[in-house]
XYZ file of C-alpha atoms in Angstrom:
673
model
C 45.018 7.135 39.623
C 41.866 5.052 39.189
C 41.010 3.663 35.814
C 37.937 5.035 34.105
C 35.261 2.437 33.434
C 35.223 1.294 29.840
C 32.220 2.614 27.891
C 29.334 0.197 27.340
C 29.442 -1.245 23.825
C 26.754 -0.012 21.470
C 24.142 -2.601 20.530
C 24.154 -3.795 16.905
C 22.544 -1.500 14.318
C 19.530 -3.806 13.872
C 18.875 -3.726 17.625
C 19.168 0.085 17.733
C 16.630 0.380 14.898
C 14.287 -2.034 16.695
C 14.535 -0.045 19.935
C 13.846 3.188 18.048
C 10.753 1.816 16.289
C 9.285 -0.425 18.985
C 10.769 0.822 22.257
C 12.557 -0.755 25.190
C 11.278 -3.922 26.893
C 8.519 -3.592 29.473
C 8.900 -5.064 32.944
C 6.131 -7.598 33.537
C 7.075 -7.617 37.250
C 6.164 -3.948 37.621
C 3.046 -3.923 39.877
C 1.618 -1.090 37.747
C 2.056 -2.893 34.422
C -1.448 -4.386 34.214
C -2.947 -0.981 34.961
C -0.693 0.654 32.379
C -1.445 -1.675 29.461
C -5.232 -1.906 30.024
C -7.812 0.408 28.462
C -10.566 2.411 30.111
C -13.979 2.432 28.402
C -13.275 5.582 26.391
C -9.943 4.295 25.046
C -11.545 0.910 24.331
C -14.231 2.787 22.381
C -11.445 4.387 20.347
C -9.391 1.219 19.829
C -12.208 -1.298 19.374
C -15.218 0.877 18.558
C -13.524 2.711 15.712
C -14.074 -0.391 13.555
C -17.838 -0.121 13.910
C -18.053 3.672 13.758
C -15.760 3.927 10.750
C -17.889 1.426 8.849
C -20.373 4.284 8.453
C -17.905 5.559 5.838
C -18.732 2.671 3.514
C -21.570 0.533 4.990
C -24.446 3.017 4.488
C -23.082 3.965 1.056
C -22.973 0.334 -0.133
C -26.486 -0.261 1.195
C -27.864 2.936 -0.382
C -26.311 2.253 -3.793
C -27.611 -1.334 -3.725
C -31.182 0.026 -3.671
C -30.633 1.444 -7.151
C -33.745 3.228 -8.417
C -35.628 2.272 -5.248
C -33.594 4.723 -3.179
C -36.512 5.798 -0.960
C -36.563 2.344 0.615
C -33.554 3.749 2.489
C -35.997 5.081 5.102
C -36.900 1.510 6.087
C -33.260 0.537 5.785
C -32.111 3.217 8.235
C -34.578 2.011 10.877
C -33.605 -1.606 10.293
C -29.888 -0.821 10.651
C -30.411 1.112 13.897
C -32.537 -1.710 15.313
C -29.972 -4.343 14.289
C -27.137 -2.435 15.979
C -29.132 -2.244 19.220
C -30.167 -5.926 19.123
C -26.673 -7.260 18.365
C -25.134 -4.988 21.009
C -27.638 -6.205 23.615
C -26.969 -9.849 22.748
C -23.194 -9.362 22.939
C -23.580 -7.701 26.327
C -25.004 -11.026 27.514
C -22.025 -12.844 26.025
C -19.700 -10.518 27.933
C -21.535 -11.296 31.173
C -21.376 -15.060 30.612
C -17.744 -15.080 29.397
C -16.021 -12.356 31.445
C -12.508 -13.568 30.566
C -12.962 -12.707 26.879
C -12.574 -14.890 23.822
C -15.742 -13.753 22.069
C -17.133 -15.866 19.267
C -14.396 -18.498 19.439
C -14.849 -19.196 23.147
C -18.662 -19.047 22.973
C -18.862 -21.509 20.076
C -16.257 -23.847 21.620
C -17.939 -24.033 25.020
C -21.567 -23.997 23.914
C -21.528 -25.736 20.508
C -18.394 -27.910 20.597
C -14.829 -27.902 19.270
C -15.823 -28.124 15.600
C -18.035 -25.043 15.792
C -15.330 -23.365 17.863
C -12.567 -23.826 15.307
C -14.875 -22.700 12.471
C -15.835 -19.593 14.447
C -12.209 -18.908 15.376
C -11.006 -19.226 11.778
C -13.859 -17.020 10.571
C -12.817 -14.399 13.128
C -9.157 -14.547 12.109
C -10.005 -14.133 8.412
C -12.509 -11.426 9.330
C -9.950 -9.428 11.311
C -7.463 -9.647 8.446
C -10.199 -8.272 6.184
C -11.026 -5.639 8.833
C -7.520 -4.289 8.417
C -7.641 -4.513 4.628
C -11.060 -2.903 4.139
C -10.464 -0.190 6.748
C -7.176 0.859 5.200
C -8.531 0.617 1.639
C -11.610 2.676 2.509
C -9.398 5.175 4.322
C -7.385 5.589 1.149
C -10.652 6.124 -0.788
C -11.698 8.884 1.609
C -8.265 10.485 1.427
C -8.167 10.528 -2.364
C -11.747 11.905 -2.552
C -10.385 15.419 -2.020
C -6.909 15.001 -3.555
C -6.213 15.680 -7.264
C -7.413 12.830 -9.462
C -3.944 12.499 -11.004
C -2.676 11.104 -7.688
C -5.168 8.212 -7.542
C -2.549 5.755 -8.860
C -0.792 6.092 -5.483
C -3.848 4.890 -3.544
C -2.791 1.246 -3.096
C 0.768 2.271 -2.219
C -0.605 4.639 0.418
C -2.793 1.867 1.840
C 0.184 -0.514 2.010
C 2.316 2.114 3.748
C -0.474 2.759 6.280
C -0.686 -0.971 7.032
C 3.049 -1.174 7.704
C 2.850 1.905 9.934
C 0.063 0.283 11.964
C 2.117 -2.897 12.339
C 4.982 -0.918 13.868
C 2.589 1.037 16.083
C 1.015 -2.158 17.419
C 4.365 -3.791 18.067
C 4.994 -0.969 20.551
C 2.068 -1.983 22.773
C -1.703 -1.850 23.204
C -2.068 1.473 24.967
C 0.719 3.043 22.894
C -1.142 2.129 19.702
C -4.439 3.689 20.859
C -3.505 6.964 22.599
C -2.172 8.768 19.471
C -5.440 8.000 17.693
C -7.797 9.750 20.149
C -7.725 13.182 18.388
C -8.574 11.536 15.054
C -11.498 9.661 16.616
C -12.938 12.777 18.265
C -12.538 14.877 15.096
C -14.471 12.284 13.089
C -17.191 11.946 15.702
C -17.753 15.693 16.023
C -17.572 16.432 12.282
C -19.864 13.595 11.151
C -22.498 13.883 13.870
C -22.448 17.640 13.263
C -22.984 17.150 9.529
C -25.886 14.747 10.109
C -27.512 17.124 12.594
C -27.049 20.022 10.142
C -28.537 17.962 7.289
C -31.656 17.247 9.345
C -32.004 20.890 10.410
C -31.105 22.526 7.090
C -32.961 20.082 4.869
C -35.767 19.289 7.280
C -38.179 21.094 4.994
C -37.731 18.231 2.520
C -38.955 15.686 5.064
C -42.646 15.721 3.951
C -41.497 15.199 0.352
C -39.242 12.322 1.413
C -42.082 10.662 3.342
C -44.446 11.044 0.370
C -41.808 9.781 -2.081
C -41.073 6.811 0.193
C -44.738 5.811 0.286
C -45.060 6.222 -3.487
C -41.806 4.366 -4.224
C -42.773 1.502 -1.922
C -46.234 1.174 -3.482
C -44.842 1.338 -7.022
C -42.126 -1.237 -6.334
C -44.571 -3.705 -4.783
C -46.952 -3.209 -7.712
C -44.217 -3.749 -10.319
C -42.203 -6.626 -8.862
C -44.307 -7.931 -5.977
C -43.902 -7.928 -2.211
C -41.382 -10.791 -2.138
C -39.077 -9.125 -4.692
C -39.319 -5.845 -2.767
C -38.226 -7.641 0.392
C -35.330 -9.206 -1.563
C -34.211 -5.758 -2.775
C -34.312 -4.430 0.763
C -32.585 -7.532 2.134
C -29.805 -7.330 -0.459
C -29.100 -3.717 0.452
C -29.300 -4.565 4.159
C -26.793 -7.393 3.760
C -24.358 -5.235 1.767
C -24.560 -2.676 4.539
C -23.646 -5.451 6.936
C -20.186 -4.015 7.304
C -21.845 -1.459 9.578
C -22.214 -4.077 12.324
C -18.765 -5.587 12.111
C -17.093 -3.951 15.090
C -19.728 -4.886 17.642
C -18.179 -8.246 18.599
C -14.735 -6.698 19.097
C -15.362 -5.839 22.757
C -16.273 -9.414 23.710
C -13.095 -10.643 22.007
C -10.871 -8.067 23.692
C -12.025 -8.179 27.326
C -8.510 -9.050 28.508
C -7.173 -5.637 27.492
C -9.870 -3.697 29.368
C -9.424 -1.990 32.737
C -10.955 -3.878 35.712
C -13.756 -4.319 36.494
C -13.670 -5.677 32.955
C -17.345 -6.599 32.560
C -18.525 -3.140 33.609
C -15.900 -1.481 31.389
C -17.001 -3.666 28.485
C -20.679 -2.833 28.976
C -19.929 0.868 29.048
C -17.855 0.515 25.882
C -20.710 -1.362 24.195
C -23.142 1.444 25.056
C -20.826 4.054 23.558
C -20.431 1.945 20.420
C -24.114 1.155 19.955
C -25.360 4.741 20.359
C -22.702 6.326 18.144
C -22.954 3.660 15.432
C -26.781 3.566 15.285
C -26.993 7.364 15.061
C -24.230 7.750 12.456
C -25.170 4.880 10.123
C -28.930 5.474 10.073
C -28.462 9.254 10.104
C -26.314 9.168 6.975
C -28.949 7.164 5.056
C -31.644 9.690 5.928
C -29.276 12.567 5.080
C -28.653 11.128 1.593
C -32.391 11.347 0.923
C -32.904 14.769 2.469
C -30.025 16.269 0.480
C -30.864 14.370 -2.727
C -27.302 13.038 -3.035
C -26.305 11.353 -6.298
C -23.239 9.251 -6.987
C -20.323 11.262 -8.393
C -17.199 9.908 -10.047
C -14.149 9.995 -7.803
C -16.161 10.842 -4.671
C -17.754 8.815 -1.917
C -21.408 9.499 -1.103
C -20.339 11.067 2.173
C -18.059 13.458 0.291
C -20.899 14.384 -2.073
C -23.252 14.888 0.885
C -20.823 17.117 2.767
C -19.985 19.242 -0.289
C -23.711 19.641 -0.985
C -24.425 20.752 2.590
C -21.543 23.231 2.812
C -21.614 24.735 -0.690
C -23.052 28.007 0.648
C -20.925 28.265 3.792
C -19.162 31.609 3.624
C -17.939 34.068 6.236
C -17.336 37.565 4.897
C -17.009 36.237 1.382
C -14.479 33.609 2.507
C -15.330 30.002 1.599
C -15.315 27.881 4.789
C -17.333 24.998 3.361
C -14.505 23.378 1.451
C -12.024 23.417 4.382
C -14.738 21.968 6.646
C -15.339 19.118 4.231
C -11.608 18.496 3.924
C -11.339 18.230 7.712
C -14.328 15.860 7.861
C -13.064 13.630 5.042
C -9.494 13.682 6.348
C -10.760 12.605 9.761
C -12.798 9.842 8.071
C -9.731 8.653 6.188
C -7.675 8.740 9.350
C -10.403 7.007 11.382
C -10.565 4.189 8.859
C -6.850 3.680 9.383
C -7.599 3.767 13.126
C -10.374 1.197 12.593
C -7.787 -1.298 11.467
C -6.791 -1.299 15.146
C -9.643 -3.703 15.899
C -7.957 -6.222 13.596
C -4.589 -5.671 15.238
C -5.965 -5.718 18.804
C -8.411 -8.629 18.542
C -7.002 -10.695 15.670
C -3.782 -11.650 17.500
C -5.848 -12.347 20.639
C -8.068 -14.823 18.767
C -4.924 -16.431 17.348
C -3.499 -16.641 20.881
C -6.679 -18.259 22.260
C -6.639 -20.817 19.463
C -2.914 -21.420 19.999
C -3.528 -22.184 23.676
C -5.961 -24.877 22.466
C -3.383 -26.052 19.866
C -5.440 -25.169 16.788
C -2.773 -22.635 15.848
C 1.034 -22.758 16.228
C 1.884 -22.117 19.881
C 4.148 -19.219 18.882
C 0.992 -17.108 18.430
C 0.387 -17.250 22.204
C 3.841 -15.891 23.049
C 4.394 -12.306 24.130
C 7.207 -10.026 23.012
C 9.273 -7.944 25.428
C 6.725 -5.162 24.776
C 4.042 -7.562 26.102
C 2.191 -7.911 22.802
C 1.618 -11.055 20.737
C 4.215 -10.046 18.187
C 3.843 -13.014 15.826
C 0.084 -12.443 15.699
C 0.511 -8.762 14.849
C 2.989 -9.590 12.078
C 0.759 -12.318 10.679
C -2.348 -10.093 10.634
C -0.470 -7.221 9.004
C 1.223 -9.442 6.425
C -2.012 -11.201 5.432
C -3.879 -7.884 5.160
C -1.111 -6.517 2.944
C -1.407 -9.517 0.602
C -5.199 -9.073 0.327
C -4.858 -5.332 -0.301
C -2.453 -5.924 -3.172
C -4.485 -8.837 -4.576
C -7.748 -6.841 -4.684
C -6.173 -3.525 -5.638
C -7.757 -2.009 -2.526
C -11.251 -2.197 -4.109
C -13.686 -1.586 -1.225
C -16.692 -3.013 -3.098
C -14.859 -6.322 -3.539
C -13.603 -6.331 0.041
C -17.086 -5.646 1.471
C -18.391 -8.871 -0.056
C -15.397 -10.863 1.233
C -15.712 -9.213 4.621
C -19.365 -9.557 5.513
C -19.756 -13.355 5.226
C -17.481 -14.284 8.136
C -18.784 -11.477 10.313
C -22.260 -12.935 10.281
C -21.087 -16.543 10.432
C -19.414 -15.760 13.769
C -22.382 -13.668 14.906
C -24.801 -16.504 14.101
C -22.741 -19.226 15.810
C -22.381 -17.086 18.934
C -26.097 -16.297 19.075
C -27.034 -19.943 18.456
C -24.754 -21.056 21.276
C -26.288 -18.511 23.639
C -29.851 -19.555 22.713
C -29.023 -23.197 23.489
C -27.337 -22.150 26.729
C -30.330 -20.204 28.044
C -32.619 -23.091 27.158
C -30.426 -25.554 29.079
C -30.275 -23.369 32.213
C -33.940 -22.359 32.169
C -34.537 -24.114 35.496
C -31.629 -22.329 37.218
C -32.003 -18.793 35.804
C -35.284 -17.003 36.436
C -34.598 -14.462 33.691
C -33.780 -17.102 31.074
C -36.806 -16.239 28.906
C -35.853 -12.595 28.421
C -32.208 -13.467 27.824
C -33.098 -16.201 25.337
C -35.379 -13.786 23.487
C -32.573 -11.229 23.096
C -30.172 -13.794 21.629
C -32.907 -15.408 19.531
C -33.760 -12.059 17.930
C -30.033 -11.474 17.380
C -29.759 -14.919 15.765
C -32.682 -14.217 13.437
C -31.140 -10.906 12.311
C -27.592 -12.180 11.809
C -28.672 -15.527 10.345
C -30.921 -13.763 7.847
C -28.092 -11.509 6.701
C -25.697 -14.475 6.433
C -28.116 -16.465 4.265
C -28.814 -13.414 2.108
C -25.097 -12.762 1.619
C -24.405 -16.347 0.578
C -27.384 -16.524 -1.778
C -27.068 -13.111 -3.383
C -23.321 -12.635 -3.440
C -21.845 -16.133 -3.546
C -20.839 -16.000 -7.208
C -19.785 -12.341 -6.926
C -16.955 -13.115 -4.522
C -18.430 -14.565 -1.329
C -17.177 -17.992 -2.470
C -13.621 -16.681 -2.036
C -14.249 -16.071 1.667
C -15.806 -19.528 2.059
C -12.802 -21.120 0.331
C -10.295 -19.041 2.309
C -11.944 -19.785 5.659
C -12.254 -23.470 4.799
C -8.537 -23.593 3.982
C -7.673 -22.003 7.335
C -9.918 -24.539 9.116
C -8.095 -27.377 7.314
C -4.713 -25.985 8.406
C -5.978 -25.733 11.986
C -7.110 -29.355 11.955
C -3.699 -30.472 10.611
C -1.988 -28.379 13.308
C -4.123 -29.883 16.073
C -3.431 -33.429 14.835
C 0.319 -32.766 14.924
C 0.193 -31.431 18.478
C -2.076 -34.311 19.547
C 0.546 -36.780 18.271
C 3.289 -34.968 20.166
C 1.209 -34.842 23.346
C 0.470 -38.558 23.048
C 4.212 -39.243 22.874
C 4.829 -36.996 25.886
C 2.075 -38.707 27.887
C 3.683 -42.036 27.064
C 7.014 -40.697 28.372
C 5.343 -39.364 31.508
C 3.777 -42.733 32.238
C 7.089 -44.470 31.552
C 9.432 -42.285 33.630
C 7.453 -40.203 36.096
C 6.898 -43.056 38.566
C 10.463 -44.390 38.470
C 11.562 -45.000 42.093
C 15.055 -45.269 43.566
C 16.086 -47.088 46.753
C 15.912 -44.795 49.765
C 19.340 -45.811 51.073
C 21.279 -44.068 48.268
C 23.899 -41.704 49.696
C 22.774 -38.126 49.100
C 25.600 -35.562 48.912
C 24.882 -32.499 51.014
C 27.883 -30.342 50.055
C 28.603 -29.431 46.463
C 32.073 -29.994 45.032
C 31.901 -26.949 42.795
C 35.160 -27.806 41.107
C 33.801 -31.173 39.968
C 32.163 -31.700 36.555
C 28.618 -30.385 36.664
C 25.675 -31.279 34.449
C 23.332 -28.341 33.834
C 19.995 -29.657 32.600
C 17.443 -27.302 31.041
C 13.888 -28.521 31.629
C 10.339 -27.387 30.992
C 8.074 -28.774 33.688
C 8.421 -31.989 35.671
C 7.682 -34.484 32.927
C 8.822 -37.547 31.055
C 11.133 -35.774 28.625
C 12.973 -34.074 31.509
C 13.351 -37.342 33.428
C 14.405 -39.179 30.261
C 17.107 -36.542 29.748
C 18.241 -36.767 33.386
C 18.506 -40.572 33.232
C 20.379 -40.372 29.918
C 23.236 -38.314 31.403
C 24.781 -41.054 33.638
C 24.237 -43.617 30.878
C 26.199 -41.501 28.398
C 28.777 -40.281 30.941
C 29.005 -42.973 33.660
C 30.397 -41.771 37.023
C 31.582 -38.498 35.514
C 29.219 -35.782 36.806
C 29.031 -35.172 40.566
C 26.629 -32.222 40.476
C 23.493 -31.420 38.540
C 21.872 -28.008 38.280
C 18.386 -27.700 36.823
C 17.337 -24.622 34.885
C 13.736 -23.750 34.104
C 12.122 -20.575 32.804
C 8.417 -20.063 33.264
C 7.093 -18.595 30.035
C 4.573 -15.778 30.421
C 2.338 -16.045 27.382
C -1.038 -14.467 26.633
C -2.868 -17.075 28.733
C -0.761 -16.146 31.780
C -0.632 -12.377 31.329
C -3.953 -11.608 33.019
C -2.920 -10.407 36.462
C -0.182 -10.498 39.098
C -1.711 -13.571 40.747
C -1.242 -15.547 37.506
C 2.468 -14.677 37.464
C 2.884 -15.627 41.132
C 1.114 -18.928 40.462
C 3.418 -19.628 37.508
C 6.527 -18.921 39.575
C 5.344 -21.269 42.339
C 4.620 -24.019 39.797
C 8.137 -23.651 38.330
C 9.737 -23.924 41.781
C 7.626 -26.985 42.647
C 8.725 -28.703 39.420
C 12.389 -27.974 40.073
C 12.200 -29.252 43.648
C 10.835 -32.536 42.280
C 13.830 -32.779 39.951
C 16.212 -32.045 42.832
C 14.729 -34.877 44.932
C 14.905 -37.211 41.952
C 18.579 -36.372 41.287
C 19.508 -36.735 44.953
C 18.052 -40.250 44.867
C 20.529 -40.903 42.053
C 23.421 -39.923 44.378
C 24.044 -36.496 42.833
C 24.290 -33.118 44.486
C 21.408 -31.134 42.984
C 20.441 -27.482 42.859
C 18.166 -25.385 40.700
C 17.891 -21.918 39.207
C 14.720 -20.466 37.785
C 13.371 -17.382 36.074
C 10.293 -15.932 34.390
C 10.280 -14.381 30.940
C 8.196 -13.828 27.838
C 11.039 -15.346 25.788
C 12.899 -18.225 27.505
C 16.074 -17.986 25.392
C 17.642 -14.777 26.834
C 16.688 -15.818 30.372
C 18.213 -19.304 29.948
C 21.316 -17.641 28.547
C 21.526 -15.431 31.653
C 20.967 -18.349 34.037
C 23.547 -20.403 32.149
C 26.175 -17.708 32.589
C 25.287 -17.432 36.275
C 25.751 -21.175 36.816
C 29.007 -21.197 34.822
C 30.337 -18.543 37.210
C 29.620 -20.802 40.193
C 30.605 -24.161 38.691
C 33.820 -23.894 36.627
C 33.307 -27.142 34.670
C 29.714 -27.166 33.420
C 28.241 -29.107 30.530
C 24.757 -28.062 29.472
C 22.124 -30.611 28.489
C 18.691 -30.295 26.902
C 16.189 -32.843 25.721
C 14.762 -32.328 22.271
C 11.904 -34.001 20.450
C 12.997 -35.233 17.025
C 10.353 -36.065 14.443
C 10.853 -38.873 11.957
C 8.941 -36.805 9.411
C 10.727 -33.483 9.292
C 9.496 -30.597 7.218
C 8.780 -26.898 7.261
C 5.343 -27.466 8.771
C 6.612 -29.345 11.848
C 9.511 -26.910 12.296
C 7.136 -23.953 12.150
C 4.873 -25.480 14.806
C 7.727 -25.637 17.314
C 9.852 -22.756 18.554
C 13.259 -24.506 18.314
C 14.099 -23.140 21.759
C 16.810 -25.754 22.381
C 18.679 -24.836 19.190
C 18.469 -21.120 19.963
C 19.753 -21.622 23.516
C 22.596 -23.775 22.211
C 23.656 -20.977 19.857
C 23.359 -18.385 22.646
C 25.500 -20.384 25.081
C 28.144 -21.062 22.426
C 28.770 -17.316 22.221
C 30.009 -17.531 25.828
C 32.152 -20.618 25.218
C 29.643 -22.924 26.926
C 28.926 -26.303 25.361
C 25.508 -27.922 25.070
C 24.738 -31.613 24.537
C 21.389 -32.255 22.843
C 19.659 -35.421 24.039
C 17.365 -36.420 21.164
C 14.083 -38.192 21.741
C 12.589 -39.532 18.523
C 8.830 -39.152 18.029
C 7.786 -41.810 15.499
C 5.059 -41.188 12.949
C 2.815 -43.663 14.818
C 3.491 -42.329 18.312
C 1.798 -44.482 20.957
C -1.126 -43.103 22.867
C -1.090 -42.978 26.607
C -2.884 -45.990 28.066
């Protein structure tokens, strides 16, 4: 009678909860994976464009209220907003064409203006995307509580915090998985709000002559009372406070890597969808406020007041259908604002990853989870947004001021870089004049709004954004200096050990004695620290080890996860490195082999390879080189992933012993000659 196979042990409770919330690991080797995780133009419009479209829930309102008693200037404001959307969209389409790999404002500023401008732009984007999440969720809560009983308003911040946590979990599941469930919400908002605007124009169109006459009279009176310059300042202040309307436009250029190939064409199509829908909705709402004569009401947004005013007479057979229609419209607005936070979760971690690749941010932000998302970036963006929500009490008017400064700082740096670029290539590009004009107009619009925001709102809260962004820039500079010191030490090691030669007449074993003591050395690239570790083994254990097996795992991070060819290139590079180690060890008189793997997290893969080697060589001892800093602290520990320590713990669970070979990095590490 054959024995029944023993049941597979259940994973720990924490792992079962993680699998339930986030899902099972994705296979990066699946040839369909890049197609599966990328977004077509429509889904990109939902995931990235919702930020811009949803800003019509608060941007036009803030601009309209800022006009105060000069409300009829909103006619000029609506035209200016529509024009600005079109100009910025056109200028960012040129950025997409010039930088088809993505990176947006950070990459543009770095390449065209220099590293200093790049890190400032990158930090501004990171802070901006945190605020995108915070203001979108806070405004969503405002919309939601506009039609709920006023007694429940004390739960608004709690609701916003819960929505933020829900979005974190959703984004940890994956890019496409976080967007698909949101499509119905997006379409409901689009249909309900464009329908309301169209109805306002048709139903209240008879008021248009009065609005035109009142606009002319209000403009003349304002200029007469306060002067032309003061009138322009009033208009400019309102325009700048409505600047949140333009915030989602740059999201496409930052998120090109998640778009379906051909990426540039997909991005352009997405930009067209965004520009048309945003220009119509934002400017249409401003005109609708005037046509319907909307006034501010306590506990309601202007959009809620507008919709209730338009639908107050909607009845079918005596049954009120106006109120349910408004509830659907406002509920979709609330939900879309939660959806709009997706831009922060999709693009924020990507900016962090790009900066981490350049060592301005901790390298952990470039690493992918087993769901192929930058998990640490998602957690950081969600956590920071949660802190800001709680600190500001979810007050949208406060968040708008904090939000708008960095948006236009990044816009202005990007446009300035593009203007300089077109001027430099004017002899090579026949169309340089037209392209320069587009970016120059974009620069004048965004620069004007930035200056207005800083002048008019600096003491009302904009200084907080300046201080916060400056602090992030300072942290980035400290991070880069730390990594530069480490890289200098590694270059010194490379120069010291990489050219070490051994006499060619050393006897090279061809057959492994698998029963003999075997050194298993974990390496990361063919470099000085690996060779230093290899040379340290016979010095510490003279004539003891007869075999050496090298283990290396190629890490697939966000810079590598762009296509199948990148993964194949990485695997070839790993094999080439290991073959170099094998030749080096054979020159030392050792029998040498290697094992390799690819993974988003090297620890589980090294654990698997270690078990595999232990099954072939009964007497293994594992070795790993580790940089040790003379100045230890939380900061330096956070900047490094402690992979060696984690692998040591993992191997110990299987009874396998690891020897750490420390390499001290002094505070004054030498630079490579």
